[in-house]
């Protein structure tokens, strides 16, 4: 590190120290003002000789003023703006465009230079030439200066001024980057978009892929226009973000479906910002909830979207309910999921040929999604609006599902998954578990794999338990007693279902013993 580098590091450290202590003058750790005055003298002594280097830090994203801070962040922000204005004007007055060019290449956020220059009130003739120079610049940081100028001008300039700039750029055949810099800095308004459309070509495509259209006013017709443009230009992921942010607008259902459908074809790839991915998932779930409340949306369309976004909905408060309803009404869908996840059983006869997946990656993705959906399946076929279960519909569904599973060579795993689904049953009318309709099918089909699925599924659905360290197996004994009582109550009418309950009770009895032993070991150690 050179002496100049060391001086620069010390200068920045002194500025940060002055800012922090003057920002909190009443804090116990804050240095007294006489000490800070001495540090400020050192700060000015170590300032770079280059006038550009002395002010470049003012155009960083975060600015720490060494002076005594004004009260409140709004006042401090105004102080920073004033400091930037004075600095930019001084640099321009001393060295003109070339000095601003040097400052832009040194600054972290050169757009603030453009804002400061505009706010400084340069003469119109100088202003126009400076703006054109930086719009046409090759260096991105220099174009940021032009961006800052145009954005700031949009607060007070009339539409005609912007239109004149566009006409000049097109007529004089400015380079593409210059025109895009100009267009992207303009207000996100319909007349700008229509002008972009007239220009067309790569300018239009790049504009919609990069422009700041996410923060447009909540005007429904403009939002619809922008969303359709984003889809048309191949950036449906941005369209989801816009539609999600503007969810209060009454966007047409077909447009919401289209944007979700198109975005599903373009998944996130590579290094994705965690916040960006989280917001995308949030917007998808909210758009799905909008569709839930519409009477012009078919359940098939919802089910298809849920399949495409199953991984997203898994982490949201909006489950894949339409898809689960389809699964509980269509035995063929159930068997299609089995075929996607499980191989044929060697000991099962099958005349069916499995479809050949497009690619190994596609087959793996479909299998993962199908497995997740089967794991979430908790809607028993035949469930009515009041929560009761129609035993006839449940029986017919299982008969058809087992027939198709047998033909596909997957009867055993099919029975196991059916049993897992049946384990989501509510209590029966008599207060015993499971519901009467579920007891009936367990006894009717007399399938070991189905009963195993019920037992394992019910154990898995228990979830996480909490207890005091020395409670032992108290919770497990309550579960054991519940299932033994239910088994005693139904054993004469549903002996096979009762056997499943006895197995559950036995498992909980074993768990209770283990928890008791764990509590005893704590007592020995205490």
Coordinates of C-alpha atoms in Angstrom, one line a residue:
X1 CA 0.0 0.0 0.0
X2 CA 1.4 3.4 -1.0
X3 CA 1.6 6.4 1.2
X4 CA -1.3 8.0 -0.8
X5 CA -3.4 4.8 -0.3
X6 CA -2.7 5.0 3.5
X7 CA -3.7 8.6 3.6
X8 CA -6.9 7.8 1.7
X9 CA -7.8 5.0 4.1
X10 CA -7.2 7.2 7.1
X11 CA -9.2 10.0 5.6
X12 CA -12.2 7.7 5.1
X13 CA -11.9 6.3 8.6
X14 CA -11.9 9.8 10.1
X15 CA -15.0 10.8 8.1
X16 CA -16.9 7.8 9.3
X17 CA -15.8 8.4 12.9
X18 CA -16.9 12.1 12.7
X19 CA -20.2 11.1 11.2
X20 CA -21.0 8.4 13.7
X21 CA -20.2 10.5 16.8
X22 CA -21.9 13.6 15.6
X23 CA -25.0 11.6 14.6
X24 CA -25.4 10.4 18.2
X25 CA -23.9 13.3 20.3
X26 CA -25.8 12.3 23.5
X27 CA -24.7 8.7 23.5
X28 CA -22.4 7.5 26.4
X29 CA -19.7 6.4 23.9
X30 CA -19.8 9.6 21.8
X31 CA -16.6 11.7 21.8
X32 CA -16.9 15.3 23.1
X33 CA -17.1 18.1 20.5
X34 CA -13.6 19.5 21.2
X35 CA -12.1 16.1 20.4
X36 CA -14.2 15.9 17.2
X37 CA -13.0 19.4 16.1
X38 CA -9.4 18.1 16.4
X39 CA -10.3 15.0 14.4
X40 CA -12.0 17.2 11.8
X41 CA -8.8 19.3 11.4
X42 CA -6.9 16.0 10.8
X43 CA -9.6 14.9 8.4
X44 CA -9.1 18.1 6.2
X45 CA -5.4 17.7 6.5
X46 CA -5.5 14.2 5.0
X47 CA -7.9 15.1 2.2
X48 CA -6.7 14.1 -1.3
X49 CA -5.0 16.8 -3.4
X50 CA -7.1 15.9 -6.5
X51 CA -10.4 17.9 -6.4
X52 CA -12.3 15.0 -8.0
X53 CA -11.1 12.6 -5.3
X54 CA -12.1 15.0 -2.6
X55 CA -15.8 15.0 -3.6
X56 CA -16.3 11.6 -5.3
X57 CA -17.5 10.0 -2.1
X58 CA -20.5 12.3 -2.1
X59 CA -21.9 10.3 -5.0
X60 CA -21.8 6.9 -3.4
X61 CA -25.0 5.0 -2.4
X62 CA -24.3 5.7 1.3
X63 CA -22.9 9.0 2.3
X64 CA -21.6 9.9 5.8
X65 CA -21.3 13.6 6.2
X66 CA -18.5 14.6 8.7
X67 CA -20.3 17.8 9.7
X68 CA -22.7 18.0 12.7
X69 CA -25.8 16.0 11.6
X70 CA -29.2 17.7 11.2
X71 CA -32.1 16.4 13.2
X72 CA -34.0 13.6 11.4
X73 CA -33.2 11.6 8.3
X74 CA -35.2 13.8 6.0
X75 CA -33.1 16.9 6.9
X76 CA -29.9 14.8 6.6
X77 CA -31.0 13.7 3.1
X78 CA -31.5 17.4 2.1
X79 CA -28.0 18.2 3.5
X80 CA -26.5 15.4 1.4
X81 CA -28.3 16.8 -1.7
X82 CA -27.0 20.3 -1.0
X83 CA -23.5 19.0 -0.6
X84 CA -23.8 17.1 -3.9
X85 CA -25.1 20.1 -5.7
X86 CA -22.3 22.3 -4.5
X87 CA -19.7 19.7 -5.4
X88 CA -21.0 18.9 -8.9
X89 CA -21.4 22.6 -9.7
X90 CA -17.8 23.3 -8.5
X91 CA -16.4 20.4 -10.5
X92 CA -18.2 21.6 -13.7
X93 CA -17.2 25.2 -13.2
X94 CA -13.6 24.2 -12.7
X95 CA -13.2 21.7 -15.5
X96 CA -16.4 21.5 -17.6
X97 CA -17.7 18.3 -19.2
X98 CA -14.3 16.5 -19.0
X99 CA -14.2 17.0 -15.2
X100 CA -17.7 15.6 -14.8
X101 CA -16.7 12.7 -17.0
X102 CA -13.8 12.0 -14.7
X103 CA -16.0 12.3 -11.6
X104 CA -18.6 9.9 -13.2
X105 CA -15.9 7.2 -13.7
X106 CA -14.8 7.6 -10.1
X107 CA -18.2 7.7 -8.4
X108 CA -20.1 4.7 -7.2
X109 CA -23.6 6.0 -8.2
X110 CA -23.0 8.5 -11.0
X111 CA -26.8 9.1 -11.4
X112 CA -26.6 11.4 -8.4
X113 CA -24.1 13.6 -10.3
X114 CA -26.8 14.1 -13.0
X115 CA -29.4 14.9 -10.4
X116 CA -27.0 17.4 -8.7
X117 CA -26.2 19.1 -12.0
X118 CA -29.8 19.5 -12.9
X119 CA -30.7 20.8 -9.5
X120 CA -27.8 23.3 -9.7
X121 CA -29.6 25.1 -12.5
X122 CA -27.1 25.1 -15.4
X123 CA -27.8 27.5 -18.3
X124 CA -30.0 25.8 -20.9
X125 CA -27.4 25.9 -23.7
X126 CA -24.8 24.2 -21.5
X127 CA -27.4 21.9 -20.1
X128 CA -28.5 20.5 -23.5
X129 CA -24.9 19.9 -24.7
X130 CA -23.9 18.3 -21.4
X131 CA -27.0 16.0 -21.5
X132 CA -26.3 14.9 -25.1
X133 CA -22.7 14.3 -24.4
X134 CA -23.4 11.9 -21.6
X135 CA -26.3 10.2 -23.4
X136 CA -23.9 9.3 -26.2
X137 CA -21.1 8.3 -23.9
X138 CA -19.6 4.8 -24.2
X139 CA -18.9 4.3 -20.5
X140 CA -21.9 3.1 -18.5
X141 CA -21.1 5.3 -15.6
X142 CA -21.1 8.4 -17.8
X143 CA -24.5 7.3 -19.2
X144 CA -25.7 7.1 -15.6
X145 CA -25.1 10.9 -15.4
X146 CA -27.5 11.4 -18.3
X147 CA -30.0 9.0 -16.6
X148 CA -29.9 11.1 -13.4
X149 CA -30.5 14.3 -15.4
X150 CA -33.5 13.0 -17.3
X151 CA -35.1 11.3 -14.2
X152 CA -34.7 14.6 -12.3
X153 CA -36.1 16.6 -15.2
X154 CA -39.2 14.4 -15.3
X155 CA -40.4 16.1 -12.1
X156 CA -40.9 19.5 -13.8
X157 CA -40.4 19.2 -17.5
X158 CA -43.4 19.0 -19.9
X159 CA -44.1 16.0 -22.1
X160 CA -43.1 18.1 -25.2
X161 CA -39.5 18.4 -23.9
X162 CA -39.2 14.6 -23.7
X163 CA -40.8 14.1 -27.1
X164 CA -38.4 16.6 -28.6
X165 CA -35.4 14.6 -27.2
X166 CA -36.8 11.4 -28.7
X167 CA -37.3 13.0 -32.1
X168 CA -33.8 14.4 -32.0
X169 CA -32.3 11.1 -31.1
X170 CA -34.2 9.2 -33.8
X171 CA -33.6 11.8 -36.5
X172 CA -29.9 12.1 -35.8
X173 CA -29.6 8.3 -35.6
X174 CA -28.1 8.2 -32.1
X175 CA -26.6 4.9 -31.1
X176 CA -28.8 2.3 -29.4
X177 CA -27.4 2.7 -25.9
X178 CA -27.9 6.5 -26.0
X179 CA -31.6 6.1 -27.1
X180 CA -32.2 3.3 -24.5
X181 CA -30.6 5.4 -21.7
X182 CA -33.0 8.3 -22.6
X183 CA -36.1 6.1 -22.8
X184 CA -35.4 4.1 -19.6
X185 CA -35.0 7.4 -17.7
X186 CA -38.3 8.7 -18.8
X187 CA -41.5 8.3 -16.8
X188 CA -43.1 4.9 -17.0
X189 CA -46.2 6.2 -18.8
X190 CA -48.3 5.0 -21.7
X191 CA -47.2 7.7 -24.2
X192 CA -43.6 6.6 -23.7
X193 CA -44.4 3.0 -24.3
X194 CA -46.3 3.8 -27.5
X195 CA -43.3 5.8 -28.7
X196 CA -41.1 2.8 -27.9
X197 CA -43.4 0.6 -29.8
X198 CA -43.2 2.9 -32.8
X199 CA -39.4 2.7 -32.7
X200 CA -39.7 -1.1 -32.4
X201 CA -37.0 -3.6 -33.1
X202 CA -34.3 -4.4 -30.5
X203 CA -34.9 -1.0 -28.9
X204 CA -38.4 -2.1 -27.9
X205 CA -37.3 -5.6 -26.7
X206 CA -34.4 -4.3 -24.6
X207 CA -36.6 -1.5 -23.1
X208 CA -39.2 -3.9 -21.8
X209 CA -36.5 -6.2 -20.5
X210 CA -34.7 -3.5 -18.5
X211 CA -36.9 -0.5 -18.0
X212 CA -38.3 0.5 -14.6
X213 CA -41.9 -0.4 -15.3
X214 CA -42.6 -2.0 -12.0
X215 CA -43.6 1.2 -10.2
X216 CA -46.2 2.6 -12.6
X217 CA -49.3 4.2 -11.2
X218 CA -52.2 1.9 -10.3
X219 CA -54.0 2.5 -13.6
X220 CA -55.6 -0.7 -14.7
X221 CA -55.4 -0.2 -18.5
X222 CA -51.7 0.8 -18.3
X223 CA -51.0 -2.2 -16.1
X224 CA -52.7 -4.6 -18.6
X225 CA -50.7 -3.0 -21.4
X226 CA -47.4 -3.3 -19.6
X227 CA -48.1 -6.9 -18.5
X228 CA -48.9 -8.0 -22.0
X229 CA -45.8 -6.2 -23.3
X230 CA -43.6 -8.0 -20.8
X231 CA -45.0 -11.3 -21.9
X232 CA -44.7 -10.5 -25.5
X233 CA -41.0 -9.4 -25.1
X234 CA -40.2 -12.7 -23.4
X235 CA -39.9 -11.6 -19.7
X236 CA -42.9 -13.1 -18.0
X237 CA -41.1 -13.3 -14.7
X238 CA -41.1 -9.5 -14.6
X239 CA -44.8 -9.6 -15.6
X240 CA -45.5 -11.7 -12.6
X241 CA -43.8 -9.1 -10.4
X242 CA -45.8 -6.2 -12.0
X243 CA -49.2 -8.1 -11.8
X244 CA -48.4 -9.1 -8.2
X245 CA -47.6 -5.5 -7.1
X246 CA -50.7 -4.2 -8.8
X247 CA -53.0 -6.9 -7.4
X248 CA -55.6 -4.4 -6.3
X249 CA -56.4 -3.7 -9.9
X250 CA -59.0 -5.8 -11.5
X251 CA -56.8 -7.6 -14.0
X252 CA -58.7 -9.9 -16.4
X253 CA -58.6 -13.5 -15.3
X254 CA -57.3 -14.7 -18.7
X255 CA -54.3 -12.3 -18.3
X256 CA -53.5 -13.5 -14.9
X257 CA -53.6 -17.1 -16.1
X258 CA -51.5 -16.3 -19.1
X259 CA -48.8 -14.5 -17.2
X260 CA -48.6 -17.4 -14.7
X261 CA -48.5 -20.0 -17.5
X262 CA -45.8 -18.2 -19.4
X263 CA -43.7 -17.5 -16.3
X264 CA -43.8 -21.3 -15.5
X265 CA -42.0 -21.9 -18.8
X266 CA -39.1 -19.7 -17.8
X267 CA -37.9 -20.8 -14.4
X268 CA -35.2 -19.1 -12.4
X269 CA -31.7 -20.3 -13.3
X270 CA -28.2 -19.6 -12.2
X271 CA -27.4 -17.4 -9.2
X272 CA -30.8 -15.9 -8.1
X273 CA -31.2 -13.3 -5.5
X274 CA -32.9 -14.8 -2.4
X275 CA -35.2 -11.8 -2.0
X276 CA -36.1 -11.8 -5.7
X277 CA -37.0 -15.5 -5.5
X278 CA -39.0 -14.9 -2.3
X279 CA -41.0 -12.0 -3.9
X280 CA -41.7 -14.1 -7.0
X281 CA -43.2 -16.9 -4.8
X282 CA -45.2 -14.3 -2.9
X283 CA -46.6 -12.8 -6.1
X284 CA -47.5 -16.3 -7.5
X285 CA -49.4 -17.2 -4.4
X286 CA -51.3 -13.9 -4.3
X287 CA -52.2 -14.2 -8.0
X288 CA -53.5 -17.7 -7.4
X289 CA -55.7 -16.4 -4.6
X290 CA -57.1 -13.8 -7.0
X291 CA -58.1 -16.6 -9.3
X292 CA -59.7 -18.5 -6.4
X293 CA -62.2 -15.6 -6.0
X294 CA -63.2 -15.4 -9.7
X295 CA -66.2 -17.3 -11.1
X296 CA -64.8 -17.2 -14.6
X297 CA -61.9 -19.6 -13.9
X298 CA -62.2 -23.3 -14.6
X299 CA -60.8 -25.7 -12.0
X300 CA -58.8 -27.5 -14.7
X301 CA -56.9 -24.3 -15.4
X302 CA -56.2 -23.8 -11.7
X303 CA -55.1 -27.4 -11.3
X304 CA -52.7 -27.0 -14.2
X305 CA -51.2 -23.9 -12.7
X306 CA -50.9 -25.6 -9.3
X307 CA -49.0 -28.4 -10.9
X308 CA -46.6 -26.0 -12.6
X309 CA -46.1 -24.1 -9.3
X310 CA -46.3 -26.9 -6.8
X311 CA -42.8 -26.2 -5.3
X312 CA -43.8 -22.5 -4.9
X313 CA -47.2 -23.3 -3.3
X314 CA -45.6 -25.7 -0.9
X315 CA -44.0 -22.7 0.9
X316 CA -47.0 -20.5 0.8
X317 CA -50.3 -20.3 2.7
X318 CA -52.2 -21.1 -0.5
X319 CA -52.1 -25.0 -1.0
X320 CA -52.6 -26.8 -4.3
X321 CA -56.3 -27.3 -3.5
X322 CA -57.7 -27.6 -7.0
X323 CA -55.1 -30.2 -7.9
X324 CA -55.7 -32.2 -4.7
X325 CA -59.4 -32.1 -5.5
X326 CA -58.7 -33.4 -9.0
X327 CA -56.6 -36.2 -7.6
X328 CA -59.4 -37.2 -5.2
X329 CA -61.9 -37.4 -8.2
X330 CA -59.7 -38.9 -10.9
X331 CA -58.2 -42.3 -10.2
X332 CA -56.3 -42.1 -13.4
X333 CA -54.4 -39.0 -12.3
X334 CA -53.5 -40.9 -9.1
X335 CA -52.0 -43.8 -11.1
X336 CA -50.3 -41.4 -13.5
X337 CA -48.5 -39.9 -10.4
X338 CA -47.6 -43.4 -9.3
X339 CA -46.0 -44.2 -12.7
X340 CA -44.0 -41.0 -12.6
X341 CA -42.5 -41.8 -9.2
X342 CA -42.4 -45.6 -8.8
X343 CA -41.1 -48.4 -11.0
X344 CA -43.2 -51.5 -11.7
X345 CA -43.2 -54.2 -9.1
X346 CA -41.4 -57.3 -10.3
X347 CA -44.0 -59.6 -8.9
X348 CA -47.0 -57.7 -10.4
X349 CA -48.3 -58.6 -13.9
X350 CA -48.7 -55.6 -16.1
X351 CA -49.7 -55.2 -19.7
X352 CA -49.2 -51.4 -19.7
X353 CA -46.1 -49.7 -21.2
X354 CA -44.8 -46.7 -19.3
X355 CA -44.4 -43.5 -21.4
X356 CA -40.8 -42.7 -22.3
X357 CA -39.9 -39.3 -20.6
X358 CA -38.6 -36.6 -22.9
X359 CA -35.3 -36.2 -21.0
X360 CA -33.8 -37.6 -17.8
X361 CA -33.9 -34.1 -16.3
X362 CA -37.6 -33.8 -17.2
X363 CA -38.4 -37.2 -15.8
X364 CA -36.7 -36.4 -12.6
X365 CA -38.5 -33.0 -12.2
X366 CA -41.9 -34.6 -12.9
X367 CA -41.1 -37.5 -10.4
X368 CA -40.1 -35.0 -7.7
X369 CA -43.3 -33.0 -8.2
X370 CA -45.5 -36.1 -8.3
X371 CA -44.0 -37.4 -5.1
X372 CA -44.5 -34.1 -3.3
X373 CA -48.2 -34.0 -4.4
X374 CA -48.8 -37.5 -3.2
X375 CA -47.2 -36.5 0.1
X376 CA -49.6 -33.5 0.5
X377 CA -52.7 -35.6 -0.5
X378 CA -55.1 -35.3 2.4
X379 CA -58.5 -35.0 0.7
X380 CA -60.3 -38.3 0.9
X381 CA -62.4 -39.1 -2.2
X382 CA -66.1 -38.6 -1.6
X383 CA -65.6 -35.8 0.9
X384 CA -68.7 -33.6 1.0
X385 CA -68.9 -29.8 1.6
X386 CA -69.8 -30.4 5.2
X387 CA -66.7 -32.6 5.8
X388 CA -68.6 -35.9 5.8
X389 CA -67.5 -38.7 3.5
X390 CA -69.7 -40.5 1.0
X391 CA -68.9 -44.2 1.4
X392 CA -70.1 -45.2 -2.1
X393 CA -68.0 -42.6 -3.9
X394 CA -65.0 -43.5 -1.8
X395 CA -65.4 -47.2 -2.5
X396 CA -65.9 -46.7 -6.2
X397 CA -62.8 -44.4 -6.4
X398 CA -60.6 -47.0 -4.6
X399 CA -61.9 -49.8 -6.9
X400 CA -61.1 -47.9 -10.0
X401 CA -57.7 -46.7 -8.7
X402 CA -56.7 -50.3 -7.7
X403 CA -57.8 -51.6 -11.1
X404 CA -55.7 -49.1 -12.9
X405 CA -52.7 -49.6 -10.5
X406 CA -52.8 -53.3 -11.1
X407 CA -52.8 -52.8 -14.9
X408 CA -49.8 -50.4 -14.4
X409 CA -47.9 -53.0 -12.3
X410 CA -48.1 -50.8 -9.2
X411 CA -50.9 -52.3 -7.0
X412 CA -48.8 -52.7 -3.9
X413 CA -47.4 -49.1 -3.9
X414 CA -50.8 -47.8 -4.9
X415 CA -52.5 -49.5 -1.9
X416 CA -49.8 -48.0 0.3
X417 CA -50.4 -44.5 -1.0
X418 CA -54.1 -44.9 -0.7
X419 CA -53.6 -46.0 2.9
X420 CA -51.5 -42.9 3.6
X421 CA -54.2 -40.7 2.2
X422 CA -56.9 -42.5 4.3
X423 CA -54.8 -41.7 7.4
X424 CA -56.0 -38.1 7.0
X425 CA -59.5 -39.2 8.0
X426 CA -61.4 -37.2 10.6
X427 CA -63.1 -38.9 13.6
X428 CA -66.3 -40.7 13.0
X429 CA -69.8 -39.6 14.2
X430 CA -69.3 -41.8 17.2
X431 CA -66.1 -39.9 18.2
X432 CA -63.8 -42.8 17.3
X433 CA -61.1 -42.7 14.6
X434 CA -61.2 -43.1 11.7
X435 CA -64.5 -42.1 10.1
X436 CA -67.1 -44.8 9.4
X437 CA -66.6 -44.7 5.6
X438 CA -62.8 -45.2 6.0
X439 CA -63.3 -48.1 8.4
X440 CA -65.6 -49.7 5.8
X441 CA -63.0 -49.6 2.9
X442 CA -60.2 -50.8 5.1
X443 CA -62.2 -53.9 5.9
X444 CA -63.6 -54.2 2.4
X445 CA -60.4 -54.3 0.5
X446 CA -58.4 -56.2 3.2
X447 CA -55.0 -55.0 1.8
X448 CA -52.0 -55.4 4.0
X449 CA -50.2 -52.5 2.1
X450 CA -53.2 -50.3 2.5
X451 CA -53.4 -51.0 6.3
X452 CA -49.6 -50.4 6.6
X453 CA -50.1 -47.1 4.8
X454 CA -52.8 -46.0 7.2
X455 CA -50.7 -46.8 10.2
X456 CA -47.5 -45.2 8.9
X457 CA -49.4 -42.2 7.5
X458 CA -51.1 -41.6 10.8
X459 CA -47.8 -41.8 12.7
X460 CA -46.2 -39.3 10.3
X461 CA -49.1 -36.9 10.5
X462 CA -48.6 -36.4 14.3
X463 CA -45.8 -33.9 13.6
X464 CA -43.5 -32.4 16.2
X465 CA -44.4 -32.6 19.9
X466 CA -43.2 -30.5 22.8
X467 CA -42.9 -31.5 26.5
X468 CA -41.1 -30.7 29.7
X469 CA -37.8 -32.7 30.1
X470 CA -39.2 -35.0 32.8
X471 CA -42.7 -35.6 31.4
X472 CA -41.6 -38.9 30.0
X473 CA -44.2 -40.7 27.8
X474 CA -47.3 -38.9 29.0
X475 CA -48.3 -37.7 25.6
X476 CA -47.7 -41.1 24.0
X477 CA -49.8 -42.9 26.6
X478 CA -52.7 -40.5 25.9
X479 CA -52.4 -41.5 22.2
X480 CA -52.1 -45.2 23.1
X481 CA -55.3 -45.0 25.2
X482 CA -57.2 -43.2 22.5
X483 CA -56.5 -45.8 19.8
X484 CA -57.1 -48.7 22.2
X485 CA -60.4 -47.3 23.2
X486 CA -61.4 -46.7 19.5
X487 CA -60.3 -50.3 18.6
X488 CA -62.4 -51.7 21.4
X489 CA -65.4 -49.7 20.2
X490 CA -65.3 -50.8 16.5
X491 CA -63.7 -54.2 16.7
X492 CA -66.9 -56.2 16.1
X493 CA -68.1 -54.2 13.1
X494 CA -64.7 -53.4 11.6
X495 CA -62.1 -55.9 12.8
X496 CA -59.4 -55.1 10.2
X497 CA -59.7 -51.3 10.9
X498 CA -59.5 -52.1 14.7
X499 CA -56.3 -54.1 14.0
X500 CA -54.7 -51.0 12.5
X501 CA -55.7 -49.1 15.6
X502 CA -54.2 -51.7 17.9
X503 CA -50.9 -51.5 15.9
X504 CA -50.9 -47.7 16.4
X505 CA -51.5 -48.1 20.1
X506 CA -48.6 -50.6 20.3
X507 CA -46.3 -48.2 18.5
X508 CA -47.3 -45.4 21.0
X509 CA -46.8 -47.7 23.9
X510 CA -43.2 -48.4 22.7
X511 CA -42.6 -44.7 22.2
X512 CA -43.9 -44.0 25.7
X513 CA -41.4 -46.5 27.2
X514 CA -38.5 -44.8 25.4
X515 CA -39.6 -41.4 26.6
X516 CA -39.9 -42.7 30.2
X517 CA -36.4 -44.1 30.0
X518 CA -35.1 -40.8 28.7
X519 CA -36.7 -39.0 31.6
X520 CA -35.3 -41.5 34.1
X521 CA -31.8 -40.9 32.7
X522 CA -32.2 -37.2 33.3
X523 CA -33.2 -38.0 36.9
X524 CA -30.1 -40.1 37.4
X525 CA -27.9 -37.3 36.1
X526 CA -29.6 -34.6 38.1

